């Protein structure tokens, strides 16, 4: 699943290429939108909301679609495999055509959404139905560290390793940042939220890490941009800890109480159980 900084960069790239452009054609390769035609709609802006990507569209002067010519939002969630690419006319796509789920053509560029598991189109006024459940966005204008900390406190028995992936608490932390935040704060992944003395420090670290990485092509949490080891623990099971030299371990934690398990990397020496 993408991190908030990845979605931030993707939306910035799409916004730069598409904002102000009128769609010459649209091709939705998902059953629910297969007959939808957004020709002559214009792209107003492309913005992130946590891990969600929102493309806001303005209608033509005289709408002909079934959406009664009102502003629309094309919502997509990249999940594990999804991505948006931009192509010039006649440029060969980098992924197979059968994996494309959305194709939007403008006079200057074609945007193709590949392997996107969630594609929805709603009136912009109903965006909240899709993203209203999210906590404050770590990279958004609505970022509110006090609210994020309060959201964490509401379930003191929840393990911090699970809580950090709960987008209802704060939006944007994925598995990489979850592991790195826990290591940097020396927190065992299973320690209960209520046992953590300084929750604001956890929240502020999450915000700081995503902010410093949002414009980087390479994610770095160790502070060493040119190193071969840009991350402290993520993906390093069995390798020596960069701080103490002991072996990095891995355990599986559900992303939410009802969610699938995700690998969580941690250092048993630097992150002892309470």
Short mmCIF file of C-alpha atoms in Angstrom, two decimals:
data_model
loop_
_atom_site.label_atom_id
_atom_site.label_comp_id
_atom_site.label_asym_id
_atom_site.label_seq_id
_atom_site.Cartn_x
_atom_site.Cartn_y
_atom_site.Cartn_z
CA UNK A 1 0.00 0.00 0.00
CA UNK A 2 1.43 3.42 -0.90
CA UNK A 3 2.61 5.92 1.67
CA UNK A 4 1.17 9.41 1.84
CA UNK A 5 4.32 10.93 0.34
CA UNK A 6 4.04 8.68 -2.73
CA UNK A 7 0.46 9.79 -3.34
CA UNK A 8 1.49 13.41 -2.77
CA UNK A 9 4.13 13.17 -5.51
CA UNK A 10 1.76 11.36 -7.88
CA UNK A 11 -0.93 14.00 -7.50
CA UNK A 12 1.56 16.85 -7.91
CA UNK A 13 2.76 15.32 -11.17
CA UNK A 14 -0.79 14.80 -12.45
CA UNK A 15 -1.86 18.28 -11.39
CA UNK A 16 1.04 19.89 -13.21
CA UNK A 17 0.24 17.99 -16.41
CA UNK A 18 -3.56 18.08 -16.37
CA UNK A 19 -4.82 21.15 -14.50
CA UNK A 20 -6.65 23.45 -16.89
CA UNK A 21 -6.75 20.82 -19.63
CA UNK A 22 -9.97 19.73 -21.36
CA UNK A 23 -10.55 16.03 -21.85
CA UNK A 24 -10.71 14.95 -25.48
CA UNK A 25 -11.80 11.47 -24.42
CA UNK A 26 -12.12 9.18 -21.45
CA UNK A 27 -12.01 5.40 -21.28
CA UNK A 28 -13.04 3.66 -18.07
CA UNK A 29 -12.21 -0.03 -17.98
CA UNK A 30 -14.11 -0.83 -14.82
CA UNK A 31 -17.67 -2.20 -15.01
CA UNK A 32 -19.35 0.48 -12.90
CA UNK A 33 -18.06 3.28 -15.15
CA UNK A 34 -17.75 1.48 -18.48
CA UNK A 35 -20.31 3.71 -20.25
CA UNK A 36 -19.20 6.99 -18.66
CA UNK A 37 -17.99 9.69 -21.06
CA UNK A 38 -16.16 12.71 -19.64
CA UNK A 39 -15.35 14.30 -22.99
CA UNK A 40 -15.22 18.11 -22.70
CA UNK A 41 -14.91 18.06 -18.92
CA UNK A 42 -11.86 20.02 -17.75
CA UNK A 43 -9.45 19.12 -14.99
CA UNK A 44 -9.66 21.72 -12.25
CA UNK A 45 -7.11 20.19 -9.88
CA UNK A 46 -5.61 16.95 -8.66
CA UNK A 47 -5.11 16.70 -4.89
CA UNK A 48 -4.22 14.03 -2.34
CA UNK A 49 -6.24 13.05 0.70
CA UNK A 50 -4.02 10.76 2.72
CA UNK A 51 -3.52 7.78 0.43
CA UNK A 52 -6.45 8.76 -1.79
CA UNK A 53 -6.11 10.63 -5.08
CA UNK A 54 -8.83 13.11 -6.06
CA UNK A 55 -9.11 14.54 -9.57
CA UNK A 56 -11.69 17.34 -9.58
CA UNK A 57 -13.41 17.96 -12.89
CA UNK A 58 -15.47 20.87 -14.15
CA UNK A 59 -18.34 20.23 -16.56
CA UNK A 60 -18.64 21.61 -20.08
CA UNK A 61 -21.05 24.48 -20.62
CA UNK A 62 -23.73 22.08 -21.83
CA UNK A 63 -23.36 18.69 -20.21
CA UNK A 64 -24.38 15.55 -22.06
CA UNK A 65 -23.38 12.89 -19.53
CA UNK A 66 -25.65 11.20 -17.07
CA UNK A 67 -24.21 13.27 -14.23
CA UNK A 68 -26.27 16.38 -15.07
CA UNK A 69 -23.27 18.58 -15.82
CA UNK A 70 -22.10 19.16 -12.28
CA UNK A 71 -18.55 19.22 -10.91
CA UNK A 72 -17.27 15.68 -10.49
CA UNK A 73 -14.46 14.03 -8.57
CA UNK A 74 -12.62 11.04 -9.96
CA UNK A 75 -11.41 9.15 -6.91
CA UNK A 76 -8.71 6.50 -7.04
CA UNK A 77 -6.86 4.50 -4.43
CA UNK A 78 -3.64 2.91 -5.63
CA UNK A 79 -3.49 0.15 -2.99
CA UNK A 80 -0.55 -2.19 -3.61
CA UNK A 81 -0.05 -2.13 -7.38
CA UNK A 82 -1.79 0.96 -8.73
CA UNK A 83 -0.04 3.82 -10.50
CA UNK A 84 -0.76 6.76 -12.79
CA UNK A 85 1.49 7.35 -15.82
CA UNK A 86 1.63 10.26 -18.26
CA UNK A 87 2.32 9.77 -21.97
CA UNK A 88 2.83 11.95 -25.02
CA UNK A 89 0.96 11.15 -28.24
CA UNK A 90 2.01 7.80 -29.68
CA UNK A 91 4.36 7.08 -26.78
CA UNK A 92 4.45 3.41 -25.87
CA UNK A 93 2.89 2.52 -22.54
CA UNK A 94 5.20 1.04 -19.91
CA UNK A 95 2.63 -1.50 -18.73
CA UNK A 96 0.32 -3.86 -20.65
CA UNK A 97 -2.87 -2.27 -21.99
CA UNK A 98 -5.05 -4.85 -20.27
CA UNK A 99 -3.91 -3.53 -16.88
CA UNK A 100 -5.19 -0.01 -17.63
CA UNK A 101 -8.30 0.96 -15.68
CA UNK A 102 -8.64 4.62 -16.70
CA UNK A 103 -7.41 6.46 -19.79
CA UNK A 104 -7.84 10.24 -19.96
CA UNK A 105 -6.68 12.05 -23.10
CA UNK A 106 -6.09 15.81 -23.32
CA UNK A 107 -4.62 17.88 -26.17
CA UNK A 108 -1.12 17.56 -24.71
CA UNK A 109 -0.93 14.36 -22.67
CA UNK A 110 -2.62 11.06 -21.91
CA UNK A 111 -3.01 9.97 -18.28
CA UNK A 112 -3.32 6.22 -17.71
CA UNK A 113 -4.22 4.62 -14.40
CA UNK A 114 -2.83 1.08 -14.23
CA UNK A 115 -3.91 -1.66 -11.80
CA UNK A 116 -6.03 0.72 -9.74
CA UNK A 117 -8.24 -1.32 -7.47
CA UNK A 118 -10.60 1.51 -6.51
CA UNK A 119 -11.95 3.90 -9.14
CA UNK A 120 -15.05 5.92 -8.34
CA UNK A 121 -16.73 8.97 -9.82
CA UNK A 122 -18.94 11.12 -7.63
CA UNK A 123 -20.28 14.68 -7.61
CA UNK A 124 -17.61 16.78 -5.95
CA UNK A 125 -20.11 17.84 -3.31
CA UNK A 126 -20.25 14.18 -2.22
CA UNK A 127 -16.50 13.67 -1.81
CA UNK A 128 -16.99 13.39 1.92
CA UNK A 129 -18.81 10.10 1.39
CA UNK A 130 -15.49 8.65 0.20
CA UNK A 131 -12.91 10.35 2.42
CA UNK A 132 -14.88 11.78 5.33
CA UNK A 133 -13.77 8.93 7.57
CA UNK A 134 -10.10 9.91 7.30
CA UNK A 135 -8.22 11.49 10.16
CA UNK A 136 -6.18 14.65 9.60
CA UNK A 137 -3.98 14.41 6.53
CA UNK A 138 -0.28 14.42 7.44
CA UNK A 139 0.52 16.33 4.23
CA UNK A 140 -2.73 18.24 3.91
CA UNK A 141 -3.92 21.74 4.68
CA UNK A 142 -6.13 20.24 7.39
CA UNK A 143 -3.19 18.76 9.33
CA UNK A 144 -4.02 18.94 13.03
CA UNK A 145 -1.49 17.22 15.33
CA UNK A 146 -3.65 17.68 18.43
CA UNK A 147 -6.60 15.95 16.76
CA UNK A 148 -4.35 13.12 15.57
CA UNK A 149 -3.04 12.60 19.12
CA UNK A 150 -6.59 12.72 20.50
CA UNK A 151 -7.65 10.11 17.93
CA UNK A 152 -4.85 7.84 19.13
CA UNK A 153 -5.94 8.20 22.74
CA UNK A 154 -9.50 7.05 22.01
CA UNK A 155 -8.47 3.40 21.93
CA UNK A 156 -5.78 3.02 24.63
CA UNK A 157 -5.78 -0.80 24.39
CA UNK A 158 -4.90 -0.81 20.71
CA UNK A 159 -1.32 -1.71 19.82
CA UNK A 160 0.63 1.23 18.44
CA UNK A 161 1.82 -0.84 15.47
CA UNK A 162 -1.77 -1.30 14.39
CA UNK A 163 -2.92 2.20 15.30
CA UNK A 164 -0.37 3.90 13.05
CA UNK A 165 -1.88 2.21 9.99
CA UNK A 166 -5.43 3.24 10.90
CA UNK A 167 -6.19 6.04 8.46
CA UNK A 168 -9.11 7.14 10.64
CA UNK A 169 -6.57 8.31 13.22
CA UNK A 170 -4.30 10.21 10.84
CA UNK A 171 -4.04 9.76 7.10
CA UNK A 172 -0.85 9.00 5.24
CA UNK A 173 1.22 6.51 7.26
CA UNK A 174 1.89 3.25 5.43
CA UNK A 175 3.90 0.21 6.44
CA UNK A 176 7.32 1.72 5.74
CA UNK A 177 6.72 4.76 7.91
CA UNK A 178 4.99 2.67 10.56
CA UNK A 179 8.16 0.62 11.04
CA UNK A 180 10.49 3.61 10.92
CA UNK A 181 8.45 5.70 13.36
CA UNK A 182 8.35 2.87 15.89
CA UNK A 183 12.10 2.35 15.63
CA UNK A 184 12.96 6.02 15.96
CA UNK A 185 10.69 6.36 19.00
CA UNK A 186 12.06 3.07 20.45
CA UNK A 187 8.55 1.61 20.68
CA UNK A 188 7.76 -2.10 20.56
CA UNK A 189 5.17 -2.66 17.80
CA UNK A 190 2.72 -4.33 20.20
CA UNK A 191 2.87 -1.85 23.05
CA UNK A 192 -0.59 -0.46 23.82
CA UNK A 193 -1.25 3.15 22.93
CA UNK A 194 -2.26 3.90 26.52
CA UNK A 195 1.21 2.91 27.74
CA UNK A 196 2.99 5.51 25.58
CA UNK A 197 3.84 8.61 27.57
CA UNK A 198 4.42 11.01 24.68
CA UNK A 199 1.90 10.41 21.90
CA UNK A 200 2.36 13.94 20.46
CA UNK A 201 6.01 13.06 19.79
CA UNK A 202 4.89 10.03 17.76
CA UNK A 203 2.46 12.19 15.78
CA UNK A 204 5.01 14.94 15.20
CA UNK A 205 7.62 12.44 14.02
CA UNK A 206 5.16 10.99 11.50
CA UNK A 207 4.49 14.48 10.16
CA UNK A 208 8.18 15.35 10.01
CA UNK A 209 9.19 12.18 8.17
CA UNK A 210 6.48 12.49 5.51
CA UNK A 211 7.14 16.19 5.07
CA UNK A 212 10.88 15.87 4.49
CA UNK A 213 10.31 13.03 2.02
CA UNK A 214 7.33 14.38 0.07
CA UNK A 215 9.47 15.92 -2.69
CA UNK A 216 12.24 13.32 -2.72
CA UNK A 217 12.44 10.61 -5.39
CA UNK A 218 13.99 8.32 -2.77
CA UNK A 219 12.51 7.87 0.70
CA UNK A 220 15.08 8.38 3.49
CA UNK A 221 14.58 8.10 7.25
CA UNK A 222 18.20 7.68 8.40
CA UNK A 223 19.13 11.21 7.37
CA UNK A 224 21.75 9.91 4.93
CA UNK A 225 20.46 10.59 1.40
CA UNK A 226 23.44 9.06 -0.40
CA UNK A 227 23.65 5.88 1.64
CA UNK A 228 22.78 2.38 0.47
CA UNK A 229 20.75 2.02 3.65
CA UNK A 230 18.15 4.81 3.60
CA UNK A 231 15.82 3.06 6.09
CA UNK A 232 16.51 1.95 9.65
CA UNK A 233 14.52 -1.29 9.80
CA UNK A 234 11.95 -1.69 7.01
CA UNK A 235 12.69 -4.70 4.80
CA UNK A 236 15.83 -5.57 6.79
CA UNK A 237 14.77 -8.73 8.67
CA UNK A 238 17.83 -10.69 9.79
CA UNK A 239 20.23 -7.86 8.97
CA UNK A 240 22.16 -5.94 11.63
CA UNK A 241 20.48 -2.98 13.24
CA UNK A 242 22.10 0.25 12.10
CA UNK A 243 22.03 1.50 15.68
CA UNK A 244 22.96 -1.47 17.91
CA UNK A 245 24.16 -4.16 15.49
CA UNK A 246 21.65 -6.78 16.64
CA UNK A 247 19.45 -8.62 14.13
CA UNK A 248 16.30 -6.94 12.86
CA UNK A 249 13.17 -9.04 13.48
CA UNK A 250 9.82 -9.19 11.73
CA UNK A 251 6.33 -9.92 13.00
CA UNK A 252 2.90 -9.73 11.40
CA UNK A 253 0.28 -7.28 12.64
CA UNK A 254 -3.23 -6.73 11.21
CA UNK A 255 -3.48 -3.32 9.55
CA UNK A 256 -6.79 -2.81 11.40
CA UNK A 257 -8.74 -5.10 13.75
CA UNK A 258 -10.49 -6.57 10.70
CA UNK A 259 -7.65 -6.06 8.21
CA UNK A 260 -5.04 -8.27 6.60
CA UNK A 261 -1.75 -8.82 8.37
CA UNK A 262 1.24 -6.71 7.36
CA UNK A 263 4.94 -7.34 7.99
CA UNK A 264 6.34 -5.13 10.73
CA UNK A 265 10.12 -4.82 11.07
CA UNK A 266 11.69 -3.92 14.41
CA UNK A 267 14.83 -4.23 16.53
CA UNK A 268 14.28 -6.32 19.69
CA UNK A 269 17.19 -4.60 21.44
CA UNK A 270 16.28 -0.99 20.55
CA UNK A 271 12.52 -1.56 20.89
CA UNK A 272 12.06 -3.77 23.95
CA UNK A 273 8.63 -4.83 25.14
CA UNK A 274 7.27 -2.79 28.03
#
